[in-house]
């Protein structure tokens, strides 16, 4: 989606959980309107952004987790 205020863009964070070599990572936002942009509404077409963010972050996340398991 187009950037108006940057609130959504600045709101992304990462959560990670796990132990014993098994980890789960999640990229999340707590902006209340994020799901409307991702999925659309009856009056607005979807403007997906999650997959693009995940693909961009994935190499760095994998690097971090590979260092944890060494």
Coordinates of C-alpha atoms in Angstrom, one line a residue:
X1 CA 0.0 0.0 0.0
X2 CA 1.0 3.6 -0.4
X3 CA 2.7 5.3 2.5
X4 CA 0.8 8.2 4.1
X5 CA 2.0 8.4 7.7
X6 CA 4.5 5.5 7.9
X7 CA 2.7 4.1 11.0
X8 CA 2.1 0.7 9.5
X9 CA 5.7 0.5 8.2
X10 CA 7.2 1.5 11.6
X11 CA 4.9 -0.9 13.5
X12 CA 6.4 -4.2 12.3
X13 CA 8.2 -6.3 14.9
X14 CA 9.5 -9.8 15.3
X15 CA 8.6 -12.5 17.9
X16 CA 10.7 -15.6 18.3
X17 CA 10.1 -18.6 20.5
X18 CA 11.8 -21.9 20.9
X19 CA 14.5 -24.0 22.4
X20 CA 16.6 -27.1 21.8
X21 CA 17.2 -26.2 18.2
X22 CA 13.6 -25.7 17.3
X23 CA 12.5 -22.1 16.8
X24 CA 9.5 -20.2 15.4
X25 CA 9.7 -16.6 14.1
X26 CA 6.8 -14.3 13.4
X27 CA 6.7 -10.9 11.9
X28 CA 3.7 -9.0 13.3
X29 CA 2.0 -5.6 13.6
X30 CA -0.5 -4.3 16.1
X31 CA -1.8 -1.6 13.8
X32 CA -5.6 -2.1 13.9
X33 CA -6.2 -1.4 10.1
X34 CA -3.4 -3.8 8.9
X35 CA -5.8 -6.7 8.1
X36 CA -8.1 -4.4 6.1
X37 CA -5.2 -3.5 3.8
X38 CA -4.0 -7.1 3.6
X39 CA -7.4 -8.7 2.9
X40 CA -9.5 -5.8 1.6
X41 CA -13.1 -5.1 2.4
X42 CA -16.4 -5.0 0.5
X43 CA -15.5 -1.4 -0.5
X44 CA -11.8 -1.6 -0.9
X45 CA -9.5 -3.9 -2.9
X46 CA -6.9 -5.9 -1.0
X47 CA -3.4 -4.4 -0.9
X48 CA -1.3 -7.3 0.3
X49 CA 2.0 -6.5 1.9
X50 CA 2.8 -9.4 4.3
X51 CA 4.3 -11.8 1.8
X52 CA 6.7 -9.1 0.5
X53 CA 7.9 -8.3 4.0
X54 CA 8.4 -11.9 4.9
X55 CA 10.4 -12.6 1.7
X56 CA 12.6 -9.6 2.4
X57 CA 13.2 -10.5 6.0
X58 CA 13.7 -14.2 5.6
X59 CA 17.4 -14.3 4.7
X60 CA 18.3 -12.3 7.8
X61 CA 16.0 -14.3 10.1
X62 CA 17.5 -17.5 8.8
X63 CA 21.0 -16.2 9.4
X64 CA 20.1 -15.2 13.0
X65 CA 18.6 -18.6 13.8
X66 CA 21.5 -20.5 12.2
X67 CA 23.8 -18.6 14.6
X68 CA 21.6 -19.6 17.5
X69 CA 21.9 -23.3 16.7
X70 CA 25.7 -23.3 16.5

